[in-house]
mmCIF file of C-alpha atoms and ligand atoms in Angstrom:
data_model
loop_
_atom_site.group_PDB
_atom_site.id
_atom_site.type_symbol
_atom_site.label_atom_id
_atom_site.label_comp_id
_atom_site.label_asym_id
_atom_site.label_seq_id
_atom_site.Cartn_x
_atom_site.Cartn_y
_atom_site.Cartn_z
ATOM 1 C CA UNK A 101 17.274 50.825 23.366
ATOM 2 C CA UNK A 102 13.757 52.055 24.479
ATOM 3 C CA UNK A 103 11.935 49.284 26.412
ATOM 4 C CA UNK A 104 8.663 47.635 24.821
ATOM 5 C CA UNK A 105 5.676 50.214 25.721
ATOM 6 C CA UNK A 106 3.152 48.819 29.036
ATOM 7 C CA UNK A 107 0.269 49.045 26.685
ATOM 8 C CA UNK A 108 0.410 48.684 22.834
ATOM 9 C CA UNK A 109 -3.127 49.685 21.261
ATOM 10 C CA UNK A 110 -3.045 49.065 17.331
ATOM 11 C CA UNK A 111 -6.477 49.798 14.695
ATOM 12 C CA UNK A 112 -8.311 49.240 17.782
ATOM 13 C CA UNK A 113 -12.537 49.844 16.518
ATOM 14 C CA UNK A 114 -15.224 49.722 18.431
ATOM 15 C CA UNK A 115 -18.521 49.343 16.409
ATOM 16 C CA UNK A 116 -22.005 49.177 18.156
ATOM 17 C CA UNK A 117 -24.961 47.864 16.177
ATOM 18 C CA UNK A 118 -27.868 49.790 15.333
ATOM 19 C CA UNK A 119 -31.669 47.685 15.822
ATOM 20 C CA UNK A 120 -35.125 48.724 14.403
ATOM 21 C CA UNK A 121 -38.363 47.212 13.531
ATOM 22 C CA UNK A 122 -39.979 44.335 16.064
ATOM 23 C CA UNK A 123 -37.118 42.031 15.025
ATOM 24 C CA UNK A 124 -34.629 44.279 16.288
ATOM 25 C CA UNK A 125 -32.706 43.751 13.267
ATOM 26 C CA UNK A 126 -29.183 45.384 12.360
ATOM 27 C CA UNK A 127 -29.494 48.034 10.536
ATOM 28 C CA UNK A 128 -26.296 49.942 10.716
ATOM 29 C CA UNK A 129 -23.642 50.171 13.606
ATOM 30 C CA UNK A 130 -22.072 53.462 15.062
ATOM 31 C CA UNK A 131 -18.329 53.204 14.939
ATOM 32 C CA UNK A 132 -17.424 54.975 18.253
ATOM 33 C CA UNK A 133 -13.809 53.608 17.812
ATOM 34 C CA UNK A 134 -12.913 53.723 14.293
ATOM 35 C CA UNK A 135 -9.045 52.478 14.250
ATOM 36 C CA UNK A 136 -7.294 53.696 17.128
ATOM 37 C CA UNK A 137 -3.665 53.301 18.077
ATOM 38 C CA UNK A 138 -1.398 54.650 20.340
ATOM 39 C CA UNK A 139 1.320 53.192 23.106
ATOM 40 C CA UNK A 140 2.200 54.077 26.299
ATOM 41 C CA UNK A 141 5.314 53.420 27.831
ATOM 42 C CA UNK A 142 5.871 52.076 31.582
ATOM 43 C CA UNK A 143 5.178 55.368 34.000
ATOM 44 C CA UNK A 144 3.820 57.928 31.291
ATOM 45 C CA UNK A 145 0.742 59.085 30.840
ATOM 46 C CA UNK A 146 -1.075 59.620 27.725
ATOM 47 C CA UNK A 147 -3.762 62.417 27.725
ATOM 48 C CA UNK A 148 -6.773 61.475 25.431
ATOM 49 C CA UNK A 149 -8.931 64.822 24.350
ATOM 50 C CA UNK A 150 -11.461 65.706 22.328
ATOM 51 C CA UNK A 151 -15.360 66.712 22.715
ATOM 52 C CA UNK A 152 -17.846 64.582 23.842
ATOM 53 C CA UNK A 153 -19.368 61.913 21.428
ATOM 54 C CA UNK A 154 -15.991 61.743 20.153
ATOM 55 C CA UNK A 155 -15.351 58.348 21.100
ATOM 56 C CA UNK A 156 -12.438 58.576 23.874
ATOM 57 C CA UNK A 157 -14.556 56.843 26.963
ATOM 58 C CA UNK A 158 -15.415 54.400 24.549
ATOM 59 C CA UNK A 159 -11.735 53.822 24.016
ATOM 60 C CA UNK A 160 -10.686 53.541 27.520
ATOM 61 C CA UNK A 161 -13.090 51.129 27.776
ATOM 62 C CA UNK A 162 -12.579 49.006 24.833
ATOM 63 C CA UNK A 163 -8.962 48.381 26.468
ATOM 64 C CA UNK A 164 -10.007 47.330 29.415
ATOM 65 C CA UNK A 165 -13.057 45.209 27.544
ATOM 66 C CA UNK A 166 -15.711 46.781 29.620
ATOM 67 C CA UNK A 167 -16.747 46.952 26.067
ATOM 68 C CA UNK A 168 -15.932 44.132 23.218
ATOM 69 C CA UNK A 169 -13.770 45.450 20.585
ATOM 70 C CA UNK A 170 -14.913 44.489 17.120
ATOM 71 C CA UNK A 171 -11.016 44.916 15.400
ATOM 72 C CA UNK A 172 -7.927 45.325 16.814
ATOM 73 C CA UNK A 173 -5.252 44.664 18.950
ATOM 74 C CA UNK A 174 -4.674 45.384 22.782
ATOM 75 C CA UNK A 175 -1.300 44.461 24.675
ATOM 76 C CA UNK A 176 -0.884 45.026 28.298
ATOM 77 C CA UNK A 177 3.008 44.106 29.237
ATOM 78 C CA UNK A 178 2.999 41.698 26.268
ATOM 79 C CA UNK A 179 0.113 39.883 26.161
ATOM 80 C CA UNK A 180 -3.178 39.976 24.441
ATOM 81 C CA UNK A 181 -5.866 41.421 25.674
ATOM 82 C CA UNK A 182 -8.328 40.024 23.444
ATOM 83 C CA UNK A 183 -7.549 36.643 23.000
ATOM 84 C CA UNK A 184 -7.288 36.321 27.537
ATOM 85 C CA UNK A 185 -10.117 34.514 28.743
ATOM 86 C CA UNK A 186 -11.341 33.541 32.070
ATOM 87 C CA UNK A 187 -8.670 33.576 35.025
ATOM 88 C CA UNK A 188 -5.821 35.072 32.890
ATOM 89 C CA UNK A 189 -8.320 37.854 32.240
ATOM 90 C CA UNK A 190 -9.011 38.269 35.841
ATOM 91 C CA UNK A 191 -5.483 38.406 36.728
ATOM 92 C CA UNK A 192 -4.631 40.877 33.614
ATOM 93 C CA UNK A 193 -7.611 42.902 35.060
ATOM 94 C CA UNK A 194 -6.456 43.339 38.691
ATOM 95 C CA UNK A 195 -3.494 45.308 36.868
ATOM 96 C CA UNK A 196 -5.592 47.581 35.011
ATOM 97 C CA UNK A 197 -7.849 49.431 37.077
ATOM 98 C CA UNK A 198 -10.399 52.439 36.188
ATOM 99 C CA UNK A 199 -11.594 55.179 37.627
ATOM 100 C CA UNK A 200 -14.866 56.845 36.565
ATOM 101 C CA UNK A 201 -15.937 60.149 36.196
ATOM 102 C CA UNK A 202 -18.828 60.509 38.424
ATOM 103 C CA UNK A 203 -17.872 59.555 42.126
ATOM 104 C CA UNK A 204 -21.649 60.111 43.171
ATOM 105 C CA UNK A 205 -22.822 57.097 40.763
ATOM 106 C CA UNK A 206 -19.605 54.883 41.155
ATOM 107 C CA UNK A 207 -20.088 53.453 44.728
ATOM 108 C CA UNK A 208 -22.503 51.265 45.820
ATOM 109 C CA UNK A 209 -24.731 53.596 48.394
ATOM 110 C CA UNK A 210 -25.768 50.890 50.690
ATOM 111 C CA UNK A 211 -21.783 49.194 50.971
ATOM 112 C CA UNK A 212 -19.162 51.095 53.459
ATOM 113 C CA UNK A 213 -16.426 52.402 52.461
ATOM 114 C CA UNK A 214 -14.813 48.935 53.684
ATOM 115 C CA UNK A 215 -17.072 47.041 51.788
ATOM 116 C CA UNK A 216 -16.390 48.642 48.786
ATOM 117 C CA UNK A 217 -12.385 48.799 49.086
ATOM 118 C CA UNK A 218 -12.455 44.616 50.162
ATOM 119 C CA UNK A 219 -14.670 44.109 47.123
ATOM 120 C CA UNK A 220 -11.757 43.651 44.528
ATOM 121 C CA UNK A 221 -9.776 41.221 47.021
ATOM 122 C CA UNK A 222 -12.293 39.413 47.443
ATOM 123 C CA UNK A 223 -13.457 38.560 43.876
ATOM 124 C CA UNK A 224 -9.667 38.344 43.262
ATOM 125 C CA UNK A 225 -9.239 35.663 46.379
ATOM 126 C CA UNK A 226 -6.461 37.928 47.298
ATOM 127 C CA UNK A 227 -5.173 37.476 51.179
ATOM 128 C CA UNK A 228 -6.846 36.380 54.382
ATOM 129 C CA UNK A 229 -9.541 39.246 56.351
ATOM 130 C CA UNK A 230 -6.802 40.760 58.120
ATOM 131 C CA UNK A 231 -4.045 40.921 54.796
ATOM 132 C CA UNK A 232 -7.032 42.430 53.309
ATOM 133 C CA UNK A 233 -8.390 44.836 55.580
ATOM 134 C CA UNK A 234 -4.371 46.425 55.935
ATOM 135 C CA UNK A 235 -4.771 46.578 52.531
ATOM 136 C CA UNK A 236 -7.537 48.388 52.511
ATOM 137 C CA UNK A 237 -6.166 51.156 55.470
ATOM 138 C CA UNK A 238 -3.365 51.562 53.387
ATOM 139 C CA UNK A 239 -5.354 52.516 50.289
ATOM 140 C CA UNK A 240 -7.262 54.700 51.839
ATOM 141 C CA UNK A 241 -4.291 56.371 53.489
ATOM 142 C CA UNK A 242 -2.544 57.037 50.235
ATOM 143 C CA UNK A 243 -4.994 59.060 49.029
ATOM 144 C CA UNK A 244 -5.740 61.367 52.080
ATOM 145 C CA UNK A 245 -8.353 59.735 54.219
ATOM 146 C CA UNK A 246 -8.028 57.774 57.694
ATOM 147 C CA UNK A 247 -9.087 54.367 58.756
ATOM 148 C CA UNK A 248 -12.051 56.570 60.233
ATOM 149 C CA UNK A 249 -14.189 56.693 57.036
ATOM 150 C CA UNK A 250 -14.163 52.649 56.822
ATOM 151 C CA UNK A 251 -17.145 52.066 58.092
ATOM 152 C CA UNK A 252 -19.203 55.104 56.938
ATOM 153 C CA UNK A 253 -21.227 55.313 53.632
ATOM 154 C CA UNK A 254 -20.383 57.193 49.998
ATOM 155 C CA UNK A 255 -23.120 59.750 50.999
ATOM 156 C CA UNK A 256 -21.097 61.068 54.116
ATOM 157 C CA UNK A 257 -18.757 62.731 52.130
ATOM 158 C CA UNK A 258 -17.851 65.433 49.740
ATOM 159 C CA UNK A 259 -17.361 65.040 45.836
ATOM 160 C CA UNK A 260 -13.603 65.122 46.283
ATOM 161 C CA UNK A 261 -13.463 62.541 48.763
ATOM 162 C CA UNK A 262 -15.788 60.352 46.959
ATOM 163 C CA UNK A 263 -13.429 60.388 44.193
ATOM 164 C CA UNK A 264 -10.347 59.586 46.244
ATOM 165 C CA UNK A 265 -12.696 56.712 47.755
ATOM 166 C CA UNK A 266 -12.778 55.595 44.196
ATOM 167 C CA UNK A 267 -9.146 55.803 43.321
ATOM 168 C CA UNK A 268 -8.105 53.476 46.487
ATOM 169 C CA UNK A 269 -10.588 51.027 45.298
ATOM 170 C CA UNK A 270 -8.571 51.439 42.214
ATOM 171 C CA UNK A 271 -4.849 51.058 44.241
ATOM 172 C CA UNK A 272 -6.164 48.303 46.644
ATOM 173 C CA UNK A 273 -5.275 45.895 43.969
ATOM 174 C CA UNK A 274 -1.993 47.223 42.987
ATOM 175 C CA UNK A 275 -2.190 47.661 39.605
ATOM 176 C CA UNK A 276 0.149 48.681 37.025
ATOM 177 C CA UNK A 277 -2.298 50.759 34.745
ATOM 178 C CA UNK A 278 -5.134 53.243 35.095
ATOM 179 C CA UNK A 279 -8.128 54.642 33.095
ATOM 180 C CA UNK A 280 -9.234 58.065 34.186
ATOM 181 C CA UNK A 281 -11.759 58.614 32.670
ATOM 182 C CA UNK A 282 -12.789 62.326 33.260
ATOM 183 C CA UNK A 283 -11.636 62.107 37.116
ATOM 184 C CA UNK A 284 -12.331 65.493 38.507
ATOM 185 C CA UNK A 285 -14.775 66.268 35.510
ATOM 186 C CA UNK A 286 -17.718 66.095 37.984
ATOM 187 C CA UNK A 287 -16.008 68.321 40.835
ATOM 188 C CA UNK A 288 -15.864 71.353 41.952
ATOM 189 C CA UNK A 289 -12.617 73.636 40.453
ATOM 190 C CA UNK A 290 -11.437 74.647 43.551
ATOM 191 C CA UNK A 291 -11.220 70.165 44.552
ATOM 192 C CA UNK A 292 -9.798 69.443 40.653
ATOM 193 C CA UNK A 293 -6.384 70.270 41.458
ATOM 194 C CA UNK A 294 -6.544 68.470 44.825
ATOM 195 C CA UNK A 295 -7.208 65.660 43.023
ATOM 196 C CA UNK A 296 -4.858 65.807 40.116
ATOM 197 C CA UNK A 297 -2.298 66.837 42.424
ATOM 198 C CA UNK A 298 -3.040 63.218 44.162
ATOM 199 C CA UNK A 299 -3.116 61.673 40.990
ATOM 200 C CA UNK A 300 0.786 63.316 40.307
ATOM 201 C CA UNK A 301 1.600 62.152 43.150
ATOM 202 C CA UNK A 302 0.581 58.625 43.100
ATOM 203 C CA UNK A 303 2.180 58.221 39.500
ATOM 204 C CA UNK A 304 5.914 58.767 41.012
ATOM 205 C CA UNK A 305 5.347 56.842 44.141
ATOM 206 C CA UNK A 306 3.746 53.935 42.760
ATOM 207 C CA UNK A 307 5.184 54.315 39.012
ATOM 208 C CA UNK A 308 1.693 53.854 37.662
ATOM 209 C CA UNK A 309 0.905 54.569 33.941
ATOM 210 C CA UNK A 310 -2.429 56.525 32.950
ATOM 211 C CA UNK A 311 -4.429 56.846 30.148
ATOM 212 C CA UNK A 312 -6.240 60.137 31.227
ATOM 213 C CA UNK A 313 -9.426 60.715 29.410
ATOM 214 C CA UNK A 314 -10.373 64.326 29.779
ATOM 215 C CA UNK A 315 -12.222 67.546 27.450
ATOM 216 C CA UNK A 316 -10.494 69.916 29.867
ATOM 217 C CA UNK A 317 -7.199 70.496 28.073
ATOM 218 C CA UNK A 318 -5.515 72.415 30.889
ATOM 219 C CA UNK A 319 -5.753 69.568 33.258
ATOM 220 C CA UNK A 320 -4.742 67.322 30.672
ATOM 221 C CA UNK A 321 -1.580 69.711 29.917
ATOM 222 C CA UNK A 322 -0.344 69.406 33.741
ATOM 223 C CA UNK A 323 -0.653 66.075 33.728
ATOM 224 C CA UNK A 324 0.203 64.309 30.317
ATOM 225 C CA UNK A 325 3.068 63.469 28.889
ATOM 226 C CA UNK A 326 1.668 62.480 25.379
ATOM 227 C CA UNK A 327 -1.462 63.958 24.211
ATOM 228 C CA UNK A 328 -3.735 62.310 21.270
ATOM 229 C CA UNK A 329 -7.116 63.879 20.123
ATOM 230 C CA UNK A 330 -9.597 62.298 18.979
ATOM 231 C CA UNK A 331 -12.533 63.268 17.015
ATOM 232 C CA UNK A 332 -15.679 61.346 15.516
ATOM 233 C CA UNK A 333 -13.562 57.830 16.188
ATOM 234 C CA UNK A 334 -10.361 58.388 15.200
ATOM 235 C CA UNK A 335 -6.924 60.095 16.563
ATOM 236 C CA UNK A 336 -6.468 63.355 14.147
ATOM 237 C CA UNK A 337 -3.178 64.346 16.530
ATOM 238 C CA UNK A 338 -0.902 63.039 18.426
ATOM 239 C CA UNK A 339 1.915 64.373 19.805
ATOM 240 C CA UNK A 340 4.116 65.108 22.790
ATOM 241 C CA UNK A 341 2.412 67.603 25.288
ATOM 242 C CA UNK A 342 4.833 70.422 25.328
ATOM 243 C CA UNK A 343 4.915 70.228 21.294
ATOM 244 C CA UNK A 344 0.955 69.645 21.032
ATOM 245 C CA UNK A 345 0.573 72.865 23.503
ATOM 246 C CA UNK A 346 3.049 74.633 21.985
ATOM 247 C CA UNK A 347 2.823 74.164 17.452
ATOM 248 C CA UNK A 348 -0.775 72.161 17.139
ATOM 249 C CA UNK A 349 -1.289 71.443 13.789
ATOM 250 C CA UNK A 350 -4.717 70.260 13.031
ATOM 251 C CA UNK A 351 -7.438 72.792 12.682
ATOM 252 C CA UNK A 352 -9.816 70.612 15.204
ATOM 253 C CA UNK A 353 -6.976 70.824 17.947
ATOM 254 C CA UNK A 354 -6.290 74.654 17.618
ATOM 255 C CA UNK A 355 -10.450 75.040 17.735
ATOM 256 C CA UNK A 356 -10.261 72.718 20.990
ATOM 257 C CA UNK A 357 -7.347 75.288 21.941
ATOM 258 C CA UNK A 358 -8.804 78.633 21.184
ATOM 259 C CA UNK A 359 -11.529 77.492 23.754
ATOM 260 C CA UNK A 360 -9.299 77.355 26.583
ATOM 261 C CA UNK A 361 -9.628 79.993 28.982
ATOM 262 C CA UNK A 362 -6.501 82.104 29.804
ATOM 263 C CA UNK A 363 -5.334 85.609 31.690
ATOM 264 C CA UNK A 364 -1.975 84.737 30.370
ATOM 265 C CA UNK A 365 -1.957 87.102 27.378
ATOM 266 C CA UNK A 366 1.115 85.785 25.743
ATOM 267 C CA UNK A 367 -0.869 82.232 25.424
ATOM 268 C CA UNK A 368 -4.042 84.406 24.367
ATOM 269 C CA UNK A 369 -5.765 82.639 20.661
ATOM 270 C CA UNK A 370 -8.344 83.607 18.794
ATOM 271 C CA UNK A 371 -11.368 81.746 19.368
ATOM 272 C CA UNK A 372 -12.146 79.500 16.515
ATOM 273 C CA UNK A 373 -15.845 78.935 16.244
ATOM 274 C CA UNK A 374 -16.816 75.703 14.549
ATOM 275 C CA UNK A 375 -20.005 75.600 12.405
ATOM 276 C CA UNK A 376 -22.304 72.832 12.645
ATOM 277 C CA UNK A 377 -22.664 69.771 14.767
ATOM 278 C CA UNK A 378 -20.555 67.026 15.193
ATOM 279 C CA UNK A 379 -21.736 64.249 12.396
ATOM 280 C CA UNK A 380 -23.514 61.099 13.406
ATOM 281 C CA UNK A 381 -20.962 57.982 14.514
ATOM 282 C CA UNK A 382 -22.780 55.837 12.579
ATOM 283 C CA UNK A 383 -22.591 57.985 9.012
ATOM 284 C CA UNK A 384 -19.433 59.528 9.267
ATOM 285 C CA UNK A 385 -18.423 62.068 6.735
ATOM 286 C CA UNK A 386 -16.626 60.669 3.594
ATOM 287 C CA UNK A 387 -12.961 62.029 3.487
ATOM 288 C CA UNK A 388 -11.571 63.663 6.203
ATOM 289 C CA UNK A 389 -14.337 63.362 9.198
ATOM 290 C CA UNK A 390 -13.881 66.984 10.184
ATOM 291 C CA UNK A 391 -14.233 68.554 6.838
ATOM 292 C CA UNK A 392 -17.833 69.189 7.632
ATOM 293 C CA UNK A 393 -17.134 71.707 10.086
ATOM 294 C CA UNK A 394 -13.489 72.577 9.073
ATOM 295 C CA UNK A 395 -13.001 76.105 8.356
ATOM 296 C CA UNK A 396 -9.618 75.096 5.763
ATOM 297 C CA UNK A 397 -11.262 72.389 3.940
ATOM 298 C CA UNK A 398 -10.965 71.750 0.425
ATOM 299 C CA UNK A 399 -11.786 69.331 -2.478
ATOM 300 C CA UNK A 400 -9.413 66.583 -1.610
ATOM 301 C CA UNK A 401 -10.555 66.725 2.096
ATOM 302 C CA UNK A 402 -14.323 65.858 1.078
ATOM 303 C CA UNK A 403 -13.057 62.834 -0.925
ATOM 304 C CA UNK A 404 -9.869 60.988 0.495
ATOM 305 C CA UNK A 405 -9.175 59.817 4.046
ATOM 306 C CA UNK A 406 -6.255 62.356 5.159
ATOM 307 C CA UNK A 407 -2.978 60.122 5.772
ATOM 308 C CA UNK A 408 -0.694 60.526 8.799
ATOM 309 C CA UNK A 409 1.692 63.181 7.917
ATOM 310 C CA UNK A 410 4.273 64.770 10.525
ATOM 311 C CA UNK A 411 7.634 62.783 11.901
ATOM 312 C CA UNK A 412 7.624 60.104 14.662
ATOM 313 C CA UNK A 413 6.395 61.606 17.667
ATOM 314 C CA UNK A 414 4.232 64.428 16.300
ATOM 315 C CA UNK A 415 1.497 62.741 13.922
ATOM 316 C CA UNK A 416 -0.872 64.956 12.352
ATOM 317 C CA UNK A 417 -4.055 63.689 9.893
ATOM 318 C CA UNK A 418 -5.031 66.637 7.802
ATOM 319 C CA UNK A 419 -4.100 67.131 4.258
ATOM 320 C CA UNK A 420 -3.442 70.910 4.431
ATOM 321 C CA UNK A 421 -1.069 70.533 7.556
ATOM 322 C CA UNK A 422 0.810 67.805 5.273
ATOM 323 C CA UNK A 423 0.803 70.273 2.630
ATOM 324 C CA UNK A 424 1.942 73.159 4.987
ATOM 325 C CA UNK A 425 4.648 70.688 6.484
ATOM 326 C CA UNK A 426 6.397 70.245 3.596
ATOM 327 C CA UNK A 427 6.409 73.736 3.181
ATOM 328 C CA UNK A 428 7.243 74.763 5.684
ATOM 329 C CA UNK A 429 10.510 72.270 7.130
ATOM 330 C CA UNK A 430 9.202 72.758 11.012
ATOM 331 C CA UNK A 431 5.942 71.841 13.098
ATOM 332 C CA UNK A 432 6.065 75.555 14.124
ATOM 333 C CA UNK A 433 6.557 77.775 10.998
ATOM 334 C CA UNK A 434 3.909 75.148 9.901
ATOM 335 C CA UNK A 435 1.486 75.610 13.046
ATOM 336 C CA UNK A 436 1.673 79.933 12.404
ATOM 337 C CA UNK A 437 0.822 79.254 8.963
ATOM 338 C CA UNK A 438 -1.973 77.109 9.807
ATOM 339 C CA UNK A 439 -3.418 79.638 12.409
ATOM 340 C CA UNK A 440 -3.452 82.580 10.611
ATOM 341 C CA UNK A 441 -4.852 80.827 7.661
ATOM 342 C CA UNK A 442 -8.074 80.034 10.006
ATOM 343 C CA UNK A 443 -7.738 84.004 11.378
ATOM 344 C CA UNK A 444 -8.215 84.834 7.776
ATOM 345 C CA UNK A 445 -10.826 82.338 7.144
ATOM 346 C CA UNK A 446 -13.428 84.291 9.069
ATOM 347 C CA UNK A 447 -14.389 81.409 11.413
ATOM 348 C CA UNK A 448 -11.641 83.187 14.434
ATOM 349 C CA UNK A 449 -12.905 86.403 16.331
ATOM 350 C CA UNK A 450 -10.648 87.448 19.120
ATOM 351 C CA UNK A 451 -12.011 86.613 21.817
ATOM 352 C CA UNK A 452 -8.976 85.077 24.156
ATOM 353 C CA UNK A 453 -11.030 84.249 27.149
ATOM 354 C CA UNK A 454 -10.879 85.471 30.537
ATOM 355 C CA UNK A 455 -9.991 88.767 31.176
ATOM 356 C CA UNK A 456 -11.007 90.147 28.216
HETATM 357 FE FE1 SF4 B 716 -9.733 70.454 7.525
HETATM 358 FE FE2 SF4 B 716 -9.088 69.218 5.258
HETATM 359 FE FE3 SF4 B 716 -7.427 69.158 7.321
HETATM 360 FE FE4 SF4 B 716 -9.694 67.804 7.400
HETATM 361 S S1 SF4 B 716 -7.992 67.438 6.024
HETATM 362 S S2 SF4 B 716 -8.849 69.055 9.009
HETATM 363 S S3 SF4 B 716 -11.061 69.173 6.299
HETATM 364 S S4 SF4 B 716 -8.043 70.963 6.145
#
């Protein structure tokens, strides 16, 4: 029997309200979450992708209520994350840690590096100076550094190490779950794969779980296990990485694809080229969100909410890869189908990336 999932995220929305006028009176809201779920078992990591504006920071922070849901429900290891209040909340929150994109903006420049590690313990009233300052050495250690950069300041180091500063502040309180949230977004691409090699590595030692929030979908593919994208508020696909990477279904998720760059010519794509802009959060399109911009769309896409279509661990939300589906028995007779129908469309030129 599969064991209950570390964190169980179900119709999660996160609405934010719109003011005018001197009365700063609600007008409207923008529904950067707009009924969200997923799970993520003990040890995986889920890979959450899509373009910016699309609503997947908001997300990571919703579960961690950096930001107040409006609808929803969040379990961590059983218990509700919405209705914890107070010390229960603190305690849930030393187990779910985050760790931001930008390592120049996410530490204090005036604290050392000490200072900024012993922060967490101390709001947490966790051990005595000593307990806490091993705590702290051993952090740092794990993710590269020496007891020598304690009592420097962020601005003596690199990008990279700035970011592994910010993961042990993360691991000093020995949590169970991280947000990373566009981790080595901000870094250079020769220190990204330092980075998510250290975040590998720190997933089998400490059997962490991640929710890794990224637009880059070939760092997502070496380090996910699940991969759901999002677009305008709302998962369109969902699936494991290996199938995602390998039969994507939803014309939004083979755009996001054909953008990848590759020399690997058997993974070559033609480059589908979206029209338009993505629509406003707070007026989303009627129908299916994308149809807008959606080289495939039809009649029914403009008017009715595409349902979740697929089997239980590939979940697709588009009415033509329903359609195409049933046709065709498989996610991968389906997915060629689907592909050349947007080669034919007109909106694919072959580009393939680099190298050609
Ligand atoms: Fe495109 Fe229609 Fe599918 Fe939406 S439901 S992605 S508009 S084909």
């Amino acid at each position: 029997m599969n064991s209950p999932p570390l964190l169980d995220v179900a119709g999660l929305e996160t609405h934010f309200p719109v003011r005018r006028g001197l009365l700063r009176r609600q007008v409207g809201s923008v529904r950067a979450v707009d009924g969200v779920s997923f799970s993520i078992a003990k040890g995986r990591t889920l890979g959450l992708v899509g373009e910016s504006g699309c609503g997947k920071t908001t997300v990571g922070r919703s579960v961690l209520r950096l930001v107040e849901p409006t609808a929803g429900t969040v379990r961590f290891a059983g218990t509700d994350v919405r209705a914890t209040h107070g010390a229960a909340l603190r305690a849930l929150r030393r187990r779910m840690q985050i760790v931001f994109q930008d390592p120049y903006g996410s530490l204090n420049p005036r604290m050392t590096i000490r200072a900024i590690l012993e922060e967490g313990l101390v709001i947490h009233r966790l051990g005595t100076a000593d307990e806490r300052l091993v705590r702290v050495r051993a952090a740092l250690e794990r993710t590269g550094l020496t007891a020598s950069a304690l009592e420097r300041y962020p601005h003596e180091f690199s990008g990279g190490q700035r970011q592994r500063i910010a993961i042990a502040r993360a691991l000093v309180l020995e949590p169970d779950f991280l947000v990373l949230d566009e981790p080595v977004s901000a870094l250079d691409v020769s220190i990204q794969a330092q980075v998510v090699n250290l975040l590998v590595e720190l997933r089998e030692q400490l059997d962490l779980t991640y929710l890794f929030i990224s637009h880059d979908l070939s760092v997502v593919e070496y380090l996910a296990d699940e991969v759901a994208v999002m677009y305008l508020g709302r998962i369109v696909e969902r699936a494991p990485a290996d199938a995602l990477y390998r039969a994507a279904l939803h014309p939004y998720t083979l755009s996001l694809f054909s953008a990848v760059p590759t020399i690997d010519p058997a993974r070559r794509r033609r480059r589908i080229v979206l029209s338009g802009d993505v629509p406003s959060p707070a007026r989303p399109p009627s129908g299916c969100r994308f149809h807008p911009r959606c080289p495939l769309a039809e009649s029914v896409c403009r008017e009715a909410d595409p349902p979740a279509a697929g089997d239980a661990v590939h979940v697709v939300h588009c009415h033509v890869a329903a359609r195409e589906l049933d046709r065709a028995g498989d996610a991968g007779a389906a997915a060629a189908r689907i592909t050349d129908m947007l080669a034919r469309s007109g909106s694919a030129t072959l580009s393939g990336g680099v190298g050609t």
